[in-house]
Amino acid sequence: ADLYRLLASLQHKEFLYEQPAFPESEYIFKHALTQDVAYGTVLQEQRKVLHEQTAQAIEALYAIKREDHYSELAHHYSRSSNTEKAITYLQLAGQQAVQRSAHVEAVTHLRRGLALIEMLPETPERSQHELALQTTLGPVLMATQGHAAQETGDAYTRAAALCQQLGATAQLFPVLYGLRTFWSMRAEHQTARTPGEELLHFAEREQASPLLVEAHWALGGTLLHMGELEAARRHCEQSVAHYDAQQHRSLAIAYGQDPAMSALGEGARALWALGYPEQALRQSQGCVTLARGLAHPFSLAFALTFATGVHRYRREWDQALEQTEAGIALATEHGFPFLVAFGTIYRGWALVEHGHAAAGIDQIRQGITAMRDTETELFQPFFLGLLAEAYQKDRQVDEGLTTVAEALLLVEKNGERFYEAELYRLKGELLLLKAREQAGGNSC
């Protein structure tokens, strides 16, 4: 009764307003400044006690549905003296945000948890807490910062050290996967191949279907970029063969993207390069269909990117543009800079094919710059090949040859050979065009 009398008084004086809620009304400060001033009048130690008492009350009141209050509990415990509980709830709130694809919120919770870790004594329990935070943070950073971002690599490198320190075998698999993806996106393919092979050995030893799904696609993707097409195709097929759509839906959240979607997408690229364009089209369509049923935006945006690539290989301009626009819209909405950059490059190429060379070349170059801003080196020979082809169509022969030369240098530097043959074809076309122009000039 005293509480409601005091709340009514504050409401009458227009400090608070009442907001209908179930099972009881909620009261909210009308102005943030008023709240800050009121909060500041409470002594710091008393605030900590009040926050902890509030958190304990929430735990007791909502013991059955505590998961509905993880964010509130994380908020109150992180402002109390109970650091260990604060870290626990920040990790749970972060994981919950990941499941909703609320990536920015997830990163905020998880980074706060890692900051609080420093306040705990160095014990195995502290290391376990940090490992849980780092392995939850890694897939989120892949989506928001980019797979190749140094922050992403740091999270997985630290997680690997913690696994070794704790002897945490169960957590090692997703950490190896994260390291493989980080090195792959930096186009350090030989380095990426080692954890990829370790993943497969681990999965085969355990004979667990979720691990086999992830391991086969991870190694297959690396081999595809290295130009080992037949081996890549086989691994992608094995990944899909072990996949069960109902049983393995959660893998997208655990690893950042759905593995069967990735295996279908990469497998489609392998099929096209091996000379099976119809199979490649069917597989890329299956990739998008699978992703649409997952309610996982990053997987769907990636699937649309894979599908755009297959349409591009098949010279299906309109379908490619439709898919890439859908992918860009989804990636922009959810904040996936890597996929926005990828889509921008594809959109530029489609504009060139539709007769808008200058605008298309500008888009491709913007996309390549944006991709490099995410520290991604993977696909650079392919992207530069698209730019060279755009220069060829616009009869900018010298720019095209310079671009092809840059791409071939990256092929040799990184061992990324998937697009190598096409680069030599483009070089030949450009040299032939240059020779014709010179012959025409001489004849005049």
Short mmCIF file of C-alpha atoms in Angstrom, two decimals:
data_model
loop_
_atom_site.label_atom_id
_atom_site.label_comp_id
_atom_site.label_asym_id
_atom_site.label_seq_id
_atom_site.Cartn_x
_atom_site.Cartn_y
_atom_site.Cartn_z
CA ALA A 1 0.00 0.00 0.00
CA ASP A 2 2.84 2.41 0.83
CA LEU A 3 4.50 1.65 -2.51
CA TYR A 4 1.35 2.40 -4.52
CA ARG A 5 0.75 5.59 -2.51
CA LEU A 6 4.27 6.82 -3.32
CA LEU A 7 3.94 5.87 -6.99
CA ALA A 8 0.61 7.71 -7.20
CA SER A 9 2.23 10.80 -5.69
CA LEU A 10 5.06 10.76 -8.21
CA GLN A 11 2.57 10.21 -11.01
CA HIS A 12 0.45 13.15 -9.80
CA LYS A 13 3.58 15.36 -9.80
CA GLU A 14 4.24 14.19 -13.40
CA PHE A 15 7.54 12.49 -12.68
CA LEU A 16 6.16 9.13 -13.80
CA TYR A 17 3.50 7.84 -16.12
CA GLU A 18 1.61 4.58 -15.85
CA GLN A 19 1.86 2.04 -18.63
CA PRO A 20 -0.72 -0.78 -18.79
CA ALA A 21 0.89 -4.21 -18.47
CA PHE A 22 0.01 -7.70 -17.31
CA PRO A 23 -0.35 -8.74 -14.53
CA GLU A 24 0.38 -5.28 -12.99
CA SER A 25 0.89 -1.80 -14.38
CA GLU A 26 4.39 -0.52 -15.02
CA TYR A 27 5.66 2.95 -14.16
CA ILE A 28 8.16 4.79 -16.33
CA PHE A 29 10.00 8.09 -15.83
CA LYS A 30 8.67 10.76 -18.16
CA HIS A 31 12.16 12.18 -18.75
CA ALA A 32 15.52 10.39 -18.82
CA LEU A 33 17.17 13.38 -17.11
CA THR A 34 14.81 13.04 -14.12
CA GLN A 35 15.67 9.36 -13.88
CA ASP A 36 19.42 10.11 -14.02
CA VAL A 37 19.16 12.73 -11.27
CA ALA A 38 17.08 10.46 -9.06
CA TYR A 39 19.44 7.55 -9.62
CA GLY A 40 22.45 9.75 -8.83
CA THR A 41 21.07 10.72 -5.43
CA VAL A 42 21.37 7.12 -4.21
CA LEU A 43 24.79 6.26 -2.79
CA GLN A 44 26.78 3.87 -4.97
CA GLU A 45 26.98 1.06 -2.42
CA GLN A 46 23.26 1.35 -1.70
CA ARG A 47 22.56 1.21 -5.44
CA LYS A 48 24.50 -2.04 -5.71
CA VAL A 49 22.46 -3.56 -2.88
CA LEU A 50 19.17 -2.40 -4.42
CA HIS A 51 20.12 -3.82 -7.83
CA GLU A 52 21.00 -7.19 -6.31
CA GLN A 53 17.80 -7.28 -4.25
CA THR A 54 15.79 -6.43 -7.36
CA ALA A 55 17.48 -9.22 -9.33
CA GLN A 56 16.86 -11.71 -6.53
CA ALA A 57 13.20 -10.69 -6.45
CA ILE A 58 12.89 -11.21 -10.23
CA GLU A 59 14.51 -14.64 -9.89
CA ALA A 60 12.06 -15.60 -7.16
CA LEU A 61 8.95 -14.16 -8.81
CA TYR A 62 9.65 -15.62 -12.24
CA ALA A 63 11.42 -18.86 -11.33
CA ILE A 64 9.39 -20.86 -13.88
CA LYS A 65 9.78 -18.37 -16.78
CA ARG A 66 13.14 -16.89 -15.85
CA GLU A 67 14.30 -16.93 -19.51
CA ASP A 68 11.78 -14.11 -20.19
CA HIS A 69 13.82 -11.87 -17.87
CA TYR A 70 17.46 -12.61 -18.79
CA SER A 71 18.09 -9.06 -20.01
CA GLU A 72 16.62 -7.51 -16.83
CA LEU A 73 18.62 -9.88 -14.63
CA ALA A 74 21.79 -9.11 -16.58
CA HIS A 75 21.10 -5.38 -16.17
CA HIS A 76 20.59 -5.54 -12.39
CA TYR A 77 23.34 -8.02 -11.53
CA SER A 78 25.88 -6.13 -13.69
CA ARG A 79 25.20 -3.07 -11.50
CA SER A 80 25.49 -5.03 -8.26
CA SER A 81 28.50 -6.56 -6.56
CA ASN A 82 27.57 -10.07 -7.75
CA THR A 83 29.89 -10.16 -10.75
CA GLU A 84 29.65 -13.90 -11.36
CA LYS A 85 25.87 -13.85 -11.67
CA ALA A 86 26.09 -10.76 -13.87
CA ILE A 87 28.37 -12.63 -16.28
CA THR A 88 26.09 -15.67 -16.29
CA TYR A 89 23.02 -13.63 -17.19
CA LEU A 90 24.86 -11.49 -19.74
CA GLN A 91 25.92 -14.68 -21.53
CA LEU A 92 22.35 -16.04 -21.40
CA ALA A 93 20.90 -12.72 -22.59
CA GLY A 94 23.47 -12.63 -25.39
CA GLN A 95 22.61 -16.18 -26.46
CA GLN A 96 18.92 -15.32 -26.39
CA ALA A 97 19.51 -12.25 -28.57
CA VAL A 98 21.45 -14.42 -31.05
CA GLN A 99 18.45 -16.75 -31.33
CA ARG A 100 16.29 -13.73 -32.26
CA SER A 101 18.95 -12.52 -34.75
CA ALA A 102 19.23 -9.36 -32.61
CA HIS A 103 22.96 -9.19 -33.29
CA VAL A 104 23.69 -5.67 -32.01
CA GLU A 105 21.99 -6.44 -28.70
CA ALA A 106 23.88 -9.73 -28.46
CA VAL A 107 27.25 -8.06 -29.00
CA THR A 108 26.46 -5.48 -26.29
CA HIS A 109 25.60 -8.15 -23.70
CA LEU A 110 28.58 -10.36 -24.54
CA ARG A 111 31.14 -7.54 -24.58
CA ARG A 112 29.89 -6.35 -21.18
CA GLY A 113 30.30 -9.89 -19.89
CA LEU A 114 33.87 -10.05 -21.15
CA ALA A 115 34.63 -6.70 -19.53
CA LEU A 116 33.36 -8.00 -16.18
CA ILE A 117 35.45 -11.19 -16.51
CA GLU A 118 38.52 -9.10 -15.66
CA MET A 119 37.10 -8.51 -12.17
CA LEU A 120 37.08 -12.22 -11.28
CA PRO A 121 40.09 -14.10 -9.88
CA GLU A 122 41.87 -16.40 -12.32
CA THR A 123 40.19 -19.75 -11.69
CA PRO A 124 38.90 -22.60 -13.90
CA GLU A 125 35.36 -21.23 -13.31
CA ARG A 126 36.38 -17.84 -14.68
CA SER A 127 37.90 -19.53 -17.75
CA GLN A 128 34.68 -21.52 -18.29
CA HIS A 129 32.65 -18.29 -18.17
CA GLU A 130 34.97 -16.60 -20.64
CA LEU A 131 34.92 -19.58 -23.01
CA ALA A 132 31.10 -19.52 -23.06
CA LEU A 133 31.13 -15.78 -23.85
CA GLN A 134 33.78 -16.05 -26.57
CA THR A 135 32.14 -18.99 -28.34
CA THR A 136 28.78 -17.19 -28.28
CA LEU A 137 30.34 -13.95 -29.51
CA GLY A 138 32.29 -15.47 -32.42
CA PRO A 139 29.35 -16.26 -34.77
CA VAL A 140 27.75 -12.87 -34.01
CA LEU A 141 30.94 -11.03 -34.96
CA MET A 142 31.06 -13.01 -38.21
CA ALA A 143 27.70 -11.51 -39.14
CA THR A 144 28.17 -7.97 -37.83
CA GLN A 145 31.91 -7.30 -38.29
CA GLY A 146 32.74 -9.85 -40.98
CA HIS A 147 34.21 -13.35 -40.95
CA ALA A 148 37.70 -11.97 -41.57
CA ALA A 149 37.57 -9.09 -39.09
CA GLN A 150 40.44 -9.13 -36.61
CA GLU A 151 37.97 -8.95 -33.73
CA THR A 152 36.37 -12.18 -34.99
CA GLY A 153 39.76 -13.88 -35.20
CA ASP A 154 40.70 -12.65 -31.73
CA ALA A 155 37.53 -14.16 -30.24
CA TYR A 156 38.23 -17.59 -31.72
CA THR A 157 41.96 -17.48 -30.99
CA ARG A 158 41.25 -16.70 -27.35
CA ALA A 159 38.61 -19.45 -27.25
CA ALA A 160 41.13 -21.95 -28.63
CA ALA A 161 43.62 -21.03 -25.90
CA LEU A 162 40.92 -21.47 -23.25
CA CYS A 163 39.96 -24.88 -24.68
CA GLN A 164 43.57 -25.98 -24.43
CA GLN A 165 43.87 -24.58 -20.90
CA LEU A 166 40.68 -26.30 -19.70
CA GLY A 167 40.97 -29.47 -21.77
CA ALA A 168 37.51 -28.57 -23.09
CA THR A 169 37.09 -31.13 -25.89
CA ALA A 170 33.36 -30.52 -26.40
CA GLN A 171 33.84 -26.80 -27.11
CA LEU A 172 36.84 -27.35 -29.38
CA PHE A 173 34.83 -28.22 -32.50
CA PRO A 174 33.00 -24.87 -32.91
CA VAL A 175 36.24 -23.06 -32.09
CA LEU A 176 38.14 -24.94 -34.82
CA TYR A 177 35.28 -24.14 -37.19
CA GLY A 178 35.55 -20.45 -36.34
CA LEU A 179 39.32 -20.41 -36.89
CA ARG A 180 38.95 -22.25 -40.21
CA THR A 181 36.36 -19.69 -41.36
CA PHE A 182 38.47 -16.73 -40.21
CA TRP A 183 41.55 -17.91 -42.12
CA SER A 184 39.49 -18.89 -45.14
CA MET A 185 37.90 -15.45 -45.41
CA ARG A 186 41.37 -13.94 -45.23
CA ALA A 187 42.27 -16.19 -48.18
CA GLU A 188 44.95 -17.97 -46.17
CA HIS A 189 43.73 -21.26 -47.58
CA GLN A 190 46.57 -23.52 -46.57
CA THR A 191 46.28 -22.25 -43.01
CA ALA A 192 42.49 -22.76 -43.13
CA ARG A 193 42.86 -26.29 -44.48
CA THR A 194 44.56 -27.53 -41.29
CA PRO A 195 41.63 -26.82 -38.89
CA GLY A 196 39.29 -27.99 -41.67
CA GLU A 197 40.96 -31.40 -41.72
CA GLU A 198 41.03 -31.47 -37.90
CA LEU A 199 37.27 -30.84 -37.90
CA LEU A 200 36.70 -33.84 -40.16
CA HIS A 201 38.94 -36.13 -38.08
CA PHE A 202 37.09 -34.99 -34.94
CA ALA A 203 33.65 -35.58 -36.52
CA GLU A 204 34.58 -38.99 -37.91
CA ARG A 205 35.94 -40.07 -34.54
CA GLU A 206 32.75 -38.99 -32.76
CA GLN A 207 30.42 -40.20 -35.57
CA ALA A 208 27.98 -37.44 -34.70
CA SER A 209 25.84 -36.26 -37.61
CA PRO A 210 25.82 -32.53 -36.65
CA LEU A 211 29.62 -32.52 -36.56
CA LEU A 212 29.87 -34.40 -39.88
CA VAL A 213 27.52 -31.87 -41.52
CA GLU A 214 29.70 -28.96 -40.39
CA ALA A 215 33.07 -30.62 -41.03
CA HIS A 216 32.36 -31.80 -44.57
CA TRP A 217 31.08 -28.41 -45.74
CA ALA A 218 33.90 -26.52 -44.01
CA LEU A 219 36.61 -28.60 -45.66
CA GLY A 220 34.71 -28.68 -48.96
CA GLY A 221 34.49 -24.88 -49.03
CA THR A 222 38.23 -24.51 -48.48
CA LEU A 223 39.06 -27.07 -51.18
CA LEU A 224 36.71 -25.32 -53.63
CA HIS A 225 38.58 -22.03 -53.28
CA MET A 226 41.88 -23.87 -53.74
CA GLY A 227 40.58 -25.24 -57.05
CA GLU A 228 40.23 -28.88 -55.91
CA LEU A 229 36.76 -29.07 -57.46
CA GLU A 230 35.95 -32.78 -57.41
CA ALA A 231 37.03 -33.20 -53.78
CA ALA A 232 35.04 -30.08 -52.85
CA ARG A 233 31.93 -31.44 -54.56
CA ARG A 234 32.19 -34.77 -52.70
CA HIS A 235 32.55 -33.10 -49.31
CA CYS A 236 29.58 -30.79 -49.96
CA GLU A 237 27.46 -33.79 -50.97
CA GLN A 238 28.48 -35.62 -47.78
CA SER A 239 27.51 -32.59 -45.70
CA VAL A 240 24.02 -32.50 -47.22
CA ALA A 241 23.66 -36.30 -46.91
CA HIS A 242 24.19 -36.12 -43.12
CA TYR A 243 21.81 -33.16 -42.68
CA ASP A 244 18.35 -33.45 -41.15
CA ALA A 245 16.30 -30.27 -41.50
CA GLN A 246 14.43 -30.74 -38.21
CA GLN A 247 17.26 -32.13 -36.13
CA HIS A 248 19.91 -29.65 -37.25
CA ARG A 249 18.03 -26.32 -37.38
CA SER A 250 19.97 -25.00 -34.39
CA LEU A 251 23.33 -25.32 -36.19
CA ALA A 252 22.75 -21.97 -37.93
CA ILE A 253 22.70 -20.22 -34.56
CA ALA A 254 25.62 -22.17 -33.11
CA TYR A 255 27.93 -21.61 -36.10
CA GLY A 256 26.58 -18.38 -37.60
CA GLN A 257 25.10 -19.88 -40.78
CA ASP A 258 23.34 -23.08 -41.75
CA PRO A 259 25.89 -25.69 -42.93
CA ALA A 260 23.63 -27.49 -45.41
CA MET A 261 22.70 -24.15 -47.00
CA SER A 262 26.43 -23.42 -47.33
CA ALA A 263 27.19 -26.90 -48.69
CA LEU A 264 24.43 -26.60 -51.29
CA GLY A 265 25.66 -23.14 -52.30
CA GLU A 266 29.33 -24.08 -52.54
CA GLY A 267 28.43 -27.40 -54.15
CA ALA A 268 26.47 -25.55 -56.84
CA ARG A 269 29.56 -23.49 -57.66
CA ALA A 270 31.63 -26.69 -57.90
CA LEU A 271 29.04 -28.30 -60.19
CA TRP A 272 29.05 -25.30 -62.51
CA ALA A 273 32.84 -25.28 -62.73
CA LEU A 274 32.86 -29.05 -63.41
CA GLY A 275 30.46 -28.57 -66.32
CA TYR A 276 27.02 -29.33 -64.88
CA PRO A 277 25.05 -26.07 -65.21
CA GLU A 278 21.58 -27.62 -64.81
CA GLN A 279 22.57 -29.47 -61.64
CA ALA A 280 24.19 -26.28 -60.35
CA LEU A 281 20.94 -24.35 -60.89
CA ARG A 282 18.81 -26.98 -59.13
CA GLN A 283 21.20 -27.10 -56.20
CA SER A 284 21.31 -23.31 -55.79
CA GLN A 285 17.50 -23.24 -55.85
CA GLY A 286 17.50 -25.90 -53.14
CA CYS A 287 19.94 -23.74 -51.17
CA VAL A 288 17.48 -20.79 -51.16
CA THR A 289 14.47 -23.02 -50.41
CA LEU A 290 16.24 -24.52 -47.39
CA ALA A 291 17.29 -21.10 -46.10
CA ARG A 292 13.77 -19.68 -46.40
CA GLY A 293 12.50 -22.36 -44.03
CA LEU A 294 15.04 -21.60 -41.30
CA ALA A 295 13.92 -18.15 -40.07
CA HIS A 296 17.63 -17.25 -39.93
CA PRO A 297 18.28 -13.98 -41.84
CA PHE A 298 22.05 -14.41 -42.27
CA SER A 299 21.65 -17.87 -43.83
CA LEU A 300 18.97 -16.58 -46.21
CA ALA A 301 21.02 -13.54 -47.24
CA PHE A 302 23.99 -15.84 -47.91
CA ALA A 303 21.79 -18.27 -49.90
CA LEU A 304 20.57 -15.42 -52.11
CA THR A 305 24.21 -14.47 -52.73
CA PHE A 306 25.06 -18.05 -53.74
CA ALA A 307 22.04 -18.14 -56.07
CA THR A 308 23.06 -14.83 -57.67
CA GLY A 309 26.47 -16.33 -58.42
CA VAL A 310 25.02 -19.34 -60.22
CA HIS A 311 22.70 -17.11 -62.29
CA ARG A 312 25.69 -14.96 -63.10
CA TYR A 313 27.72 -17.97 -64.28
CA ARG A 314 24.76 -19.00 -66.47
CA ARG A 315 24.42 -15.46 -67.89
CA GLU A 316 20.88 -15.15 -66.54
CA TRP A 317 20.96 -11.41 -66.02
CA ASP A 318 17.41 -10.70 -64.81
CA GLN A 319 17.30 -13.55 -62.29
CA ALA A 320 20.72 -12.56 -60.98
CA LEU A 321 19.65 -8.94 -60.46
CA GLU A 322 16.42 -10.00 -58.73
CA GLN A 323 18.27 -12.28 -56.31
CA THR A 324 21.03 -9.79 -55.54
CA GLU A 325 18.57 -6.97 -54.80
CA ALA A 326 16.71 -9.25 -52.38
CA GLY A 327 20.00 -10.23 -50.74
CA ILE A 328 21.17 -6.62 -50.38
CA ALA A 329 17.84 -5.56 -48.84
CA LEU A 330 17.97 -8.38 -46.28
CA ALA A 331 21.66 -7.84 -45.44
CA THR A 332 21.13 -4.08 -45.07
CA GLU A 333 18.10 -4.57 -42.81
CA HIS A 334 19.98 -6.88 -40.44
CA GLY A 335 23.43 -5.25 -40.62
CA PHE A 336 25.57 -7.79 -42.51
CA PRO A 337 28.29 -5.60 -44.12
CA PHE A 338 30.11 -8.48 -45.82
CA LEU A 339 26.96 -9.57 -47.68
CA VAL A 340 25.98 -5.97 -48.53
CA ALA A 341 29.40 -5.55 -50.18
CA PHE A 342 29.07 -8.88 -52.01
CA GLY A 343 25.63 -7.92 -53.30
CA THR A 344 26.84 -4.48 -54.39
CA ILE A 345 29.51 -6.11 -56.57
CA TYR A 346 26.95 -8.41 -58.17
CA ARG A 347 24.54 -5.51 -58.72
CA GLY A 348 27.29 -3.57 -60.47
CA TRP A 349 28.02 -6.51 -62.74
CA ALA A 350 24.28 -6.82 -63.57
CA LEU A 351 24.13 -3.10 -64.41
CA VAL A 352 27.03 -3.54 -66.84
CA GLU A 353 25.21 -6.43 -68.52
CA HIS A 354 22.09 -4.27 -68.82
CA GLY A 355 24.07 -1.60 -70.69
CA HIS A 356 24.93 0.78 -67.82
CA ALA A 357 28.71 0.30 -67.86
CA ALA A 358 29.82 3.44 -65.99
CA ALA A 359 27.33 3.00 -63.14
CA GLY A 360 28.06 -0.73 -62.98
CA ILE A 361 31.84 -0.28 -62.81
CA ASP A 362 31.39 2.28 -60.04
CA GLN A 363 29.21 -0.17 -58.05
CA ILE A 364 31.72 -3.01 -58.47
CA ARG A 365 34.56 -0.83 -57.26
CA GLN A 366 32.50 0.40 -54.30
CA GLY A 367 31.68 -3.19 -53.37
CA ILE A 368 35.32 -4.30 -53.58
CA THR A 369 36.36 -1.40 -51.33
CA ALA A 370 33.58 -2.20 -48.84
CA MET A 371 34.59 -5.88 -48.84
CA ARG A 372 38.20 -4.96 -48.09
CA ASP A 373 36.95 -2.77 -45.25
CA THR A 374 35.69 -5.98 -43.60
CA GLU A 375 39.27 -7.35 -43.96
CA THR A 376 38.01 -10.04 -46.37
CA GLU A 377 40.57 -11.24 -48.90
CA LEU A 378 38.54 -14.25 -50.09
CA PHE A 379 36.87 -13.92 -53.51
CA GLN A 380 39.15 -11.03 -54.51
CA PRO A 381 40.37 -12.75 -57.74
CA PHE A 382 36.72 -13.39 -58.63
CA PHE A 383 35.63 -9.82 -57.88
CA LEU A 384 38.54 -8.38 -59.84
CA GLY A 385 37.62 -10.72 -62.68
CA LEU A 386 34.11 -9.23 -62.72
CA LEU A 387 35.63 -5.75 -62.79
CA ALA A 388 37.98 -6.72 -65.63
CA GLU A 389 35.04 -8.12 -67.59
CA ALA A 390 33.15 -4.86 -67.03
CA TYR A 391 36.15 -2.90 -68.34
CA GLN A 392 36.25 -5.19 -71.39
CA LYS A 393 32.59 -4.52 -72.17
CA ASP A 394 33.24 -0.78 -71.81
CA ARG A 395 36.32 -1.14 -74.06
CA GLN A 396 38.67 0.07 -71.31
CA VAL A 397 41.28 -2.47 -72.35
CA ASP A 398 44.30 -1.23 -70.38
CA GLU A 399 42.28 -0.95 -67.16
CA GLY A 400 40.99 -4.47 -67.78
CA LEU A 401 44.48 -5.90 -68.27
CA THR A 402 45.78 -4.15 -65.17
CA THR A 403 42.89 -5.57 -63.15
CA VAL A 404 43.45 -9.11 -64.45
CA ALA A 405 47.15 -8.84 -63.60
CA GLU A 406 46.25 -7.81 -60.03
CA ALA A 407 43.86 -10.77 -59.76
CA LEU A 408 46.44 -13.28 -61.01
CA LEU A 409 48.98 -11.97 -58.49
CA LEU A 410 46.45 -12.72 -55.73
CA VAL A 411 45.90 -16.21 -57.18
CA GLU A 412 49.61 -16.93 -56.82
CA LYS A 413 49.88 -15.23 -53.42
CA ASN A 414 46.90 -16.97 -51.81
CA GLY A 415 46.56 -20.16 -53.81
CA GLU A 416 42.92 -19.28 -54.58
CA ARG A 417 42.54 -21.04 -57.93
CA PHE A 418 38.78 -21.47 -58.36
CA TYR A 419 38.53 -18.58 -60.84
CA GLU A 420 42.03 -18.84 -62.32
CA ALA A 421 41.04 -20.34 -65.68
CA GLU A 422 38.43 -17.62 -66.23
CA LEU A 423 41.02 -14.94 -65.49
CA TYR A 424 43.28 -16.31 -68.23
CA ARG A 425 40.32 -16.40 -70.62
CA LEU A 426 39.59 -12.76 -69.80
CA LYS A 427 43.23 -11.85 -70.30
CA GLY A 428 43.14 -13.48 -73.72
CA GLU A 429 39.95 -11.63 -74.68
CA LEU A 430 41.44 -8.33 -73.58
CA LEU A 431 44.70 -8.92 -75.43
CA LEU A 432 42.74 -9.84 -78.56
CA LEU A 433 40.65 -6.67 -78.23
CA LYS A 434 43.81 -4.61 -77.75
CA ALA A 435 45.40 -6.15 -80.83
CA ARG A 436 42.30 -5.39 -82.91
CA GLU A 437 42.23 -1.79 -81.70
CA GLN A 438 45.92 -1.36 -82.50
CA ALA A 439 45.44 -2.93 -85.94
CA GLY A 440 42.50 -0.63 -86.57
CA GLY A 441 44.54 2.37 -85.49
CA ASN A 442 47.45 1.41 -87.74
CA SER A 443 45.18 0.86 -90.73
CA CYS A 444 43.89 4.41 -90.35
#
